[in-house]
Amino acid sequence: MNSIQSNQPRFAAAIVDLDGTMVDTLGDFQVALNASLADLGVERVDRTFIEQTIGKGSEHLVRQTLAEVGAPADRFDEAFERYQHHYQRINGKYANVYDGVVEGLVRLQASGLKLACLTNKPLAFARTLLEQKGLAPFFQVCFGGDSFDRKKPDPLPLLRTCDALGEAPSRVLVIGDSVNDALAARAAGCEVVLVQYGYNHGQPVADVDCDGVIDRLDAVAIA
């Protein structure tokens, strides 16, 4: 399925994920994470490990990385502080907006949908990245992984974002790149489509329970 179609428009808003959906940030993660590991005096991790691990928030990424390199778990606070430091320093420098994203956001906005960005990335980093890449003006609200008590795949962030948009979940389309987005959307009562090019923990996105898989963000149909 390459689009969602119906005889009548049924969405009033869309919630769009950031990393792996709008922006390829794998380069940022790789540089910041390995710089923090160098500060700790431990070995680096490769790009494949990072790609398969990102998506559940910075804390999860750092904890999994420490386990991967055999570093003690009690070094988490130190590692997380260094990771935050380095990510803030290079945020957006090694990241690129995917083809079709701007065109897709223009179409969604022109169709009258209210747009929100919801990501597991810390909010400050998310806002900076959206500003740097010229995407911030599209969004009425933006929430990050530290905006609520829980992160995706828990439905709480989606439900709170729907509240902020003033729309019932059944009227909101979720656009993401991984099973985290799909699970959160299903639990919240939103329809969800996934881009096929993102970060889905190394698993085929076609295997995820969702309402459609699209090649580019501008392939989403809302009518």
PDB file of C-alpha atoms in Angstrom:
ATOM      1  CA  MET A   1       0.000   0.000   0.000  1.00  0.00           C
ATOM      2  CA  ASN A   2       1.542   3.307  -1.088  1.00  0.00           C
ATOM      3  CA  SER A   3      -1.075   5.721   0.190  1.00  0.00           C
ATOM      4  CA  ILE A   4      -4.143   6.072   2.363  1.00  0.00           C
ATOM      5  CA  GLN A   5      -7.221   6.888   0.311  1.00  0.00           C
ATOM      6  CA  SER A   6     -10.892   7.404   1.048  1.00  0.00           C
ATOM      7  CA  ASN A   7     -13.883   9.063  -0.572  1.00  0.00           C
ATOM      8  CA  GLN A   8     -13.823  11.903   1.931  1.00  0.00           C
ATOM      9  CA  PRO A   9     -11.033  13.617   3.825  1.00  0.00           C
ATOM     10  CA  ARG A  10     -10.973  12.036   7.264  1.00  0.00           C
ATOM     11  CA  PHE A  11      -7.888  13.544   8.867  1.00  0.00           C
ATOM     12  CA  ALA A  12      -7.738  16.918  10.556  1.00  0.00           C
ATOM     13  CA  ALA A  13      -4.114  16.676  11.629  1.00  0.00           C
ATOM     14  CA  ALA A  14      -0.912  14.703  11.202  1.00  0.00           C
ATOM     15  CA  ILE A  15       1.806  13.827  13.699  1.00  0.00           C
ATOM     16  CA  VAL A  16       5.179  13.345  12.031  1.00  0.00           C
ATOM     17  CA  ASP A  17       8.242  11.633  13.479  1.00  0.00           C
ATOM     18  CA  LEU A  18      11.668  13.252  12.999  1.00  0.00           C
ATOM     19  CA  ASP A  19      14.708  10.932  12.934  1.00  0.00           C
ATOM     20  CA  GLY A  20      14.470   8.471  10.064  1.00  0.00           C
ATOM     21  CA  THR A  21      11.205  10.001   8.834  1.00  0.00           C
ATOM     22  CA  MET A  22      12.003  13.607   7.957  1.00  0.00           C
ATOM     23  CA  VAL A  23      15.752  13.813   8.542  1.00  0.00           C
ATOM     24  CA  ASP A  24      18.545  11.257   8.151  1.00  0.00           C
ATOM     25  CA  THR A  25      20.396  11.881  11.413  1.00  0.00           C
ATOM     26  CA  LEU A  26      22.475   8.711  11.520  1.00  0.00           C
ATOM     27  CA  GLY A  27      25.656  10.698  10.892  1.00  0.00           C
ATOM     28  CA  ASP A  28      24.931  12.949  13.875  1.00  0.00           C
ATOM     29  CA  PHE A  29      24.378   9.944  16.125  1.00  0.00           C
ATOM     30  CA  GLN A  30      27.573   8.287  14.951  1.00  0.00           C
ATOM     31  CA  VAL A  31      29.787  11.319  15.526  1.00  0.00           C
ATOM     32  CA  ALA A  32      28.302  12.300  18.903  1.00  0.00           C
ATOM     33  CA  LEU A  33      28.158   8.777  20.289  1.00  0.00           C
ATOM     34  CA  ASN A  34      31.687   7.811  19.308  1.00  0.00           C
ATOM     35  CA  ALA A  35      33.062  11.114  20.608  1.00  0.00           C
ATOM     36  CA  SER A  36      31.474  10.375  23.973  1.00  0.00           C
ATOM     37  CA  LEU A  37      32.922   6.856  23.966  1.00  0.00           C
ATOM     38  CA  ALA A  38      36.364   8.294  23.221  1.00  0.00           C
ATOM     39  CA  ASP A  39      35.980  10.551  26.270  1.00  0.00           C
ATOM     40  CA  LEU A  40      35.296   7.436  28.352  1.00  0.00           C
ATOM     41  CA  GLY A  41      38.308   5.643  26.876  1.00  0.00           C
ATOM     42  CA  VAL A  42      36.307   2.768  25.420  1.00  0.00           C
ATOM     43  CA  GLU A  43      36.014   1.363  21.911  1.00  0.00           C
ATOM     44  CA  ARG A  44      33.838   2.834  19.189  1.00  0.00           C
ATOM     45  CA  VAL A  45      30.636   1.321  17.818  1.00  0.00           C
ATOM     46  CA  ASP A  46      29.908   0.931  14.131  1.00  0.00           C
ATOM     47  CA  ARG A  47      27.222   2.546  12.022  1.00  0.00           C
ATOM     48  CA  THR A  48      25.138  -0.622  11.752  1.00  0.00           C
ATOM     49  CA  PHE A  49      24.838  -0.983  15.527  1.00  0.00           C
ATOM     50  CA  ILE A  50      23.746   2.646  15.846  1.00  0.00           C
ATOM     51  CA  GLU A  51      21.172   2.331  13.060  1.00  0.00           C
ATOM     52  CA  GLN A  52      19.649  -0.728  14.725  1.00  0.00           C
ATOM     53  CA  THR A  53      19.610   0.848  18.199  1.00  0.00           C
ATOM     54  CA  ILE A  54      18.330   4.395  17.726  1.00  0.00           C
ATOM     55  CA  GLY A  55      14.654   5.203  17.989  1.00  0.00           C
ATOM     56  CA  LYS A  56      13.806   4.680  21.649  1.00  0.00           C
ATOM     57  CA  GLY A  57      15.428   7.801  23.066  1.00  0.00           C
ATOM     58  CA  SER A  58      18.904   8.956  24.040  1.00  0.00           C
ATOM     59  CA  GLU A  59      18.947   7.135  27.361  1.00  0.00           C
ATOM     60  CA  HIS A  60      18.205   3.807  25.713  1.00  0.00           C
ATOM     61  CA  LEU A  61      20.866   4.419  23.064  1.00  0.00           C
ATOM     62  CA  VAL A  62      23.569   5.218  25.612  1.00  0.00           C
ATOM     63  CA  ARG A  63      22.680   2.268  27.871  1.00  0.00           C
ATOM     64  CA  GLN A  64      22.706  -0.166  24.949  1.00  0.00           C
ATOM     65  CA  THR A  65      25.991   1.249  23.702  1.00  0.00           C
ATOM     66  CA  LEU A  66      27.684   0.791  27.059  1.00  0.00           C
ATOM     67  CA  ALA A  67      26.520  -2.819  27.062  1.00  0.00           C
ATOM     68  CA  GLU A  68      27.753  -3.300  23.497  1.00  0.00           C
ATOM     69  CA  VAL A  69      31.300  -2.156  24.316  1.00  0.00           C
ATOM     70  CA  GLY A  70      31.389  -3.960  27.659  1.00  0.00           C
ATOM     71  CA  ALA A  71      31.525  -0.808  29.767  1.00  0.00           C
ATOM     72  CA  PRO A  72      30.040  -0.912  33.293  1.00  0.00           C
ATOM     73  CA  ALA A  73      26.429   0.227  33.528  1.00  0.00           C
ATOM     74  CA  ASP A  74      27.372   2.532  36.398  1.00  0.00           C
ATOM     75  CA  ARG A  75      29.171   4.757  33.884  1.00  0.00           C
ATOM     76  CA  PHE A  76      25.823   5.756  32.386  1.00  0.00           C
ATOM     77  CA  ASP A  77      25.640   9.220  33.973  1.00  0.00           C
ATOM     78  CA  GLU A  78      29.130  10.093  32.743  1.00  0.00           C
ATOM     79  CA  ALA A  79      28.463   8.658  29.294  1.00  0.00           C
ATOM     80  CA  PHE A  80      25.103  10.399  28.967  1.00  0.00           C
ATOM     81  CA  GLU A  81      26.561  13.765  29.948  1.00  0.00           C
ATOM     82  CA  ARG A  82      29.308  13.438  27.327  1.00  0.00           C
ATOM     83  CA  TYR A  83      26.817  12.286  24.703  1.00  0.00           C
ATOM     84  CA  GLN A  84      24.564  15.289  25.363  1.00  0.00           C
ATOM     85  CA  HIS A  85      27.571  17.589  25.168  1.00  0.00           C
ATOM     86  CA  HIS A  86      28.757  16.259  21.840  1.00  0.00           C
ATOM     87  CA  TYR A  87      25.298  15.995  20.296  1.00  0.00           C
ATOM     88  CA  GLN A  88      24.539  19.618  21.112  1.00  0.00           C
ATOM     89  CA  ARG A  89      27.835  20.598  19.524  1.00  0.00           C
ATOM     90  CA  ILE A  90      27.220  18.855  16.180  1.00  0.00           C
ATOM     91  CA  ASN A  91      23.400  18.671  16.023  1.00  0.00           C
ATOM     92  CA  GLY A  92      22.383  18.806  12.353  1.00  0.00           C
ATOM     93  CA  LYS A  93      25.901  19.025  10.954  1.00  0.00           C
ATOM     94  CA  TYR A  94      25.910  15.461   9.622  1.00  0.00           C
ATOM     95  CA  ALA A  95      22.159  15.223   8.938  1.00  0.00           C
ATOM     96  CA  ASN A  96      20.146  15.642   5.749  1.00  0.00           C
ATOM     97  CA  VAL A  97      16.453  16.103   4.970  1.00  0.00           C
ATOM     98  CA  TYR A  98      15.098  13.157   2.990  1.00  0.00           C
ATOM     99  CA  ASP A  99      13.836  13.670  -0.553  1.00  0.00           C
ATOM    100  CA  GLY A 100      10.113  14.387  -0.646  1.00  0.00           C
ATOM    101  CA  VAL A 101       9.852  15.676   2.917  1.00  0.00           C
ATOM    102  CA  VAL A 102       9.419  19.369   2.171  1.00  0.00           C
ATOM    103  CA  GLU A 103       7.042  18.605  -0.680  1.00  0.00           C
ATOM    104  CA  GLY A 104       5.057  16.281   1.578  1.00  0.00           C
ATOM    105  CA  LEU A 105       4.780  18.807   4.386  1.00  0.00           C
ATOM    106  CA  VAL A 106       3.689  21.497   1.917  1.00  0.00           C
ATOM    107  CA  ARG A 107       0.927  19.208   0.608  1.00  0.00           C
ATOM    108  CA  LEU A 108      -0.258  18.244   4.073  1.00  0.00           C
ATOM    109  CA  GLN A 109      -0.357  21.864   5.189  1.00  0.00           C
ATOM    110  CA  ALA A 110      -2.061  23.003   1.981  1.00  0.00           C
ATOM    111  CA  SER A 111      -4.737  20.368   2.598  1.00  0.00           C
ATOM    112  CA  GLY A 112      -5.618  22.133   5.832  1.00  0.00           C
ATOM    113  CA  LEU A 113      -4.080  19.633   8.248  1.00  0.00           C
ATOM    114  CA  LYS A 114      -2.609  20.832  11.509  1.00  0.00           C
ATOM    115  CA  LEU A 115       0.887  19.405  11.870  1.00  0.00           C
ATOM    116  CA  ALA A 116       2.850  18.291  14.922  1.00  0.00           C
ATOM    117  CA  CYS A 117       6.338  16.853  15.208  1.00  0.00           C
ATOM    118  CA  LEU A 118       6.669  14.124  17.828  1.00  0.00           C
ATOM    119  CA  THR A 119      10.034  12.475  18.365  1.00  0.00           C
ATOM    120  CA  ASN A 120      11.885  10.490  21.018  1.00  0.00           C
ATOM    121  CA  LYS A 121      14.838  12.871  20.523  1.00  0.00           C
ATOM    122  CA  PRO A 122      15.230  15.385  23.390  1.00  0.00           C
ATOM    123  CA  LEU A 123      13.040  18.408  22.675  1.00  0.00           C
ATOM    124  CA  ALA A 124      15.852  20.974  22.615  1.00  0.00           C
ATOM    125  CA  PHE A 125      17.753  18.938  20.019  1.00  0.00           C
ATOM    126  CA  ALA A 126      14.591  18.414  17.976  1.00  0.00           C
ATOM    127  CA  ARG A 127      13.720  22.102  17.860  1.00  0.00           C
ATOM    128  CA  THR A 128      17.253  23.057  16.878  1.00  0.00           C
ATOM    129  CA  LEU A 129      17.313  20.464  14.099  1.00  0.00           C
ATOM    130  CA  LEU A 130      13.948  21.552  12.702  1.00  0.00           C
ATOM    131  CA  GLU A 131      15.104  25.162  12.678  1.00  0.00           C
ATOM    132  CA  GLN A 132      18.415  24.332  11.012  1.00  0.00           C
ATOM    133  CA  LYS A 133      16.749  22.321   8.259  1.00  0.00           C
ATOM    134  CA  GLY A 134      13.988  24.864   7.617  1.00  0.00           C
ATOM    135  CA  LEU A 135      11.201  22.543   8.771  1.00  0.00           C
ATOM    136  CA  ALA A 136      10.077  24.302  11.961  1.00  0.00           C
ATOM    137  CA  PRO A 137       7.512  26.644  10.292  1.00  0.00           C
ATOM    138  CA  PHE A 138       5.407  23.678   9.195  1.00  0.00           C
ATOM    139  CA  PHE A 139       4.585  22.566  12.734  1.00  0.00           C
ATOM    140  CA  GLN A 140       2.022  23.949  15.133  1.00  0.00           C
ATOM    141  CA  VAL A 141       3.587  22.055  18.043  1.00  0.00           C
ATOM    142  CA  CYS A 142       6.689  19.968  18.645  1.00  0.00           C
ATOM    143  CA  PHE A 143       7.290  17.468  21.450  1.00  0.00           C
ATOM    144  CA  GLY A 144      10.369  15.406  22.305  1.00  0.00           C
ATOM    145  CA  GLY A 145      11.299  12.341  24.265  1.00  0.00           C
ATOM    146  CA  ASP A 146      11.610  14.391  27.443  1.00  0.00           C
ATOM    147  CA  SER A 147       8.283  16.212  27.013  1.00  0.00           C
ATOM    148  CA  PHE A 148       6.233  13.489  28.724  1.00  0.00           C
ATOM    149  CA  ASP A 149       6.669  10.802  31.368  1.00  0.00           C
ATOM    150  CA  ARG A 150       6.898   8.078  28.712  1.00  0.00           C
ATOM    151  CA  LYS A 151       8.222   7.746  25.163  1.00  0.00           C
ATOM    152  CA  LYS A 152       6.987   5.989  22.043  1.00  0.00           C
ATOM    153  CA  PRO A 153       6.033   3.122  21.671  1.00  0.00           C
ATOM    154  CA  ASP A 154       3.897   4.061  24.677  1.00  0.00           C
ATOM    155  CA  PRO A 155       0.771   5.835  23.380  1.00  0.00           C
ATOM    156  CA  LEU A 156       0.939   8.641  25.961  1.00  0.00           C
ATOM    157  CA  PRO A 157       3.010  11.047  23.802  1.00  0.00           C
ATOM    158  CA  LEU A 158       0.631  10.602  20.862  1.00  0.00           C
ATOM    159  CA  LEU A 159      -2.436  11.125  23.027  1.00  0.00           C
ATOM    160  CA  ARG A 160      -0.971  14.286  24.556  1.00  0.00           C
ATOM    161  CA  THR A 161      -0.021  15.564  21.115  1.00  0.00           C
ATOM    162  CA  CYS A 162      -3.555  14.949  19.844  1.00  0.00           C
ATOM    163  CA  ASP A 163      -4.806  16.949  22.831  1.00  0.00           C
ATOM    164  CA  ALA A 164      -2.433  19.784  21.961  1.00  0.00           C
ATOM    165  CA  LEU A 165      -3.748  19.777  18.406  1.00  0.00           C
ATOM    166  CA  GLY A 166      -7.324  19.731  19.669  1.00  0.00           C
ATOM    167  CA  GLU A 167      -8.211  16.623  17.677  1.00  0.00           C
ATOM    168  CA  ALA A 168      -9.467  13.135  18.520  1.00  0.00           C
ATOM    169  CA  PRO A 169      -6.931  10.382  17.726  1.00  0.00           C
ATOM    170  CA  SER A 170      -9.251   8.946  15.069  1.00  0.00           C
ATOM    171  CA  ARG A 171      -8.846  12.213  13.155  1.00  0.00           C
ATOM    172  CA  VAL A 172      -5.043  12.217  13.322  1.00  0.00           C
ATOM    173  CA  LEU A 173      -2.665  10.477  10.925  1.00  0.00           C
ATOM    174  CA  VAL A 174       0.698   9.365  12.297  1.00  0.00           C
ATOM    175  CA  ILE A 175       3.679   9.283   9.919  1.00  0.00           C
ATOM    176  CA  GLY A 176       6.799   7.494  11.127  1.00  0.00           C
ATOM    177  CA  ASP A 177       9.536   5.054  10.213  1.00  0.00           C
ATOM    178  CA  SER A 178       9.471   2.252  12.769  1.00  0.00           C
ATOM    179  CA  VAL A 179       7.513  -0.182  14.871  1.00  0.00           C
ATOM    180  CA  ASN A 180       7.718   2.340  17.728  1.00  0.00           C
ATOM    181  CA  ASP A 181       5.509   4.739  15.776  1.00  0.00           C
ATOM    182  CA  ALA A 182       3.140   1.971  14.707  1.00  0.00           C
ATOM    183  CA  LEU A 183       2.677   0.507  18.185  1.00  0.00           C
ATOM    184  CA  ALA A 184       2.086   3.936  19.701  1.00  0.00           C
ATOM    185  CA  ALA A 185      -0.417   4.839  16.985  1.00  0.00           C
ATOM    186  CA  ARG A 186      -2.340   1.580  17.271  1.00  0.00           C
ATOM    187  CA  ALA A 187      -2.601   1.949  21.057  1.00  0.00           C
ATOM    188  CA  ALA A 188      -3.646   5.598  20.770  1.00  0.00           C
ATOM    189  CA  GLY A 189      -6.305   4.929  18.126  1.00  0.00           C
ATOM    190  CA  CYS A 190      -4.568   6.734  15.242  1.00  0.00           C
ATOM    191  CA  GLU A 191      -4.020   5.487  11.705  1.00  0.00           C
ATOM    192  CA  VAL A 192      -0.344   5.200  10.795  1.00  0.00           C
ATOM    193  CA  VAL A 193       1.796   5.046   7.674  1.00  0.00           C
ATOM    194  CA  LEU A 194       5.519   4.336   7.652  1.00  0.00           C
ATOM    195  CA  VAL A 195       8.283   5.442   5.302  1.00  0.00           C
ATOM    196  CA  GLN A 196      10.323   2.540   4.005  1.00  0.00           C
ATOM    197  CA  TYR A 197      13.743   4.205   4.247  1.00  0.00           C
ATOM    198  CA  GLY A 198      14.015   4.906   7.981  1.00  0.00           C
ATOM    199  CA  TYR A 199      15.412   3.212  11.076  1.00  0.00           C
ATOM    200  CA  ASN A 200      13.380   0.199  12.130  1.00  0.00           C
ATOM    201  CA  HIS A 201      15.940  -1.568  14.321  1.00  0.00           C
ATOM    202  CA  GLY A 202      17.290  -3.465  11.327  1.00  0.00           C
ATOM    203  CA  GLN A 203      13.931  -5.077  10.530  1.00  0.00           C
ATOM    204  CA  PRO A 204      11.872  -4.724   7.307  1.00  0.00           C
ATOM    205  CA  VAL A 205       9.258  -2.018   7.770  1.00  0.00           C
ATOM    206  CA  ALA A 206       6.914  -4.000   5.531  1.00  0.00           C
ATOM    207  CA  ASP A 207       6.542  -6.514   8.380  1.00  0.00           C
ATOM    208  CA  VAL A 208       5.154  -3.893  10.759  1.00  0.00           C
ATOM    209  CA  ASP A 209       1.405  -3.705  11.424  1.00  0.00           C
ATOM    210  CA  CYS A 210       0.475  -0.344   9.904  1.00  0.00           C
ATOM    211  CA  ASP A 211      -1.971   1.202   7.433  1.00  0.00           C
ATOM    212  CA  GLY A 212       0.525   1.778   4.652  1.00  0.00           C
ATOM    213  CA  VAL A 213       4.177   1.938   3.649  1.00  0.00           C
ATOM    214  CA  ILE A 214       5.296   4.814   1.450  1.00  0.00           C
ATOM    215  CA  ASP A 215       8.436   5.534  -0.564  1.00  0.00           C
ATOM    216  CA  ARG A 216       8.514   9.256   0.254  1.00  0.00           C
ATOM    217  CA  LEU A 217       6.640  11.611   2.542  1.00  0.00           C
ATOM    218  CA  ASP A 218       4.976  13.287  -0.426  1.00  0.00           C
ATOM    219  CA  ALA A 219       3.378   9.934  -1.349  1.00  0.00           C
ATOM    220  CA  VAL A 220       0.879  10.213   1.514  1.00  0.00           C
ATOM    221  CA  ALA A 221      -2.677  10.769   0.295  1.00  0.00           C
ATOM    222  CA  ILE A 222      -5.191  12.158   2.790  1.00  0.00           C
ATOM    223  CA  ALA A 223      -8.328  12.359   0.646  1.00  0.00           C
TER     224      ALA A 223
END
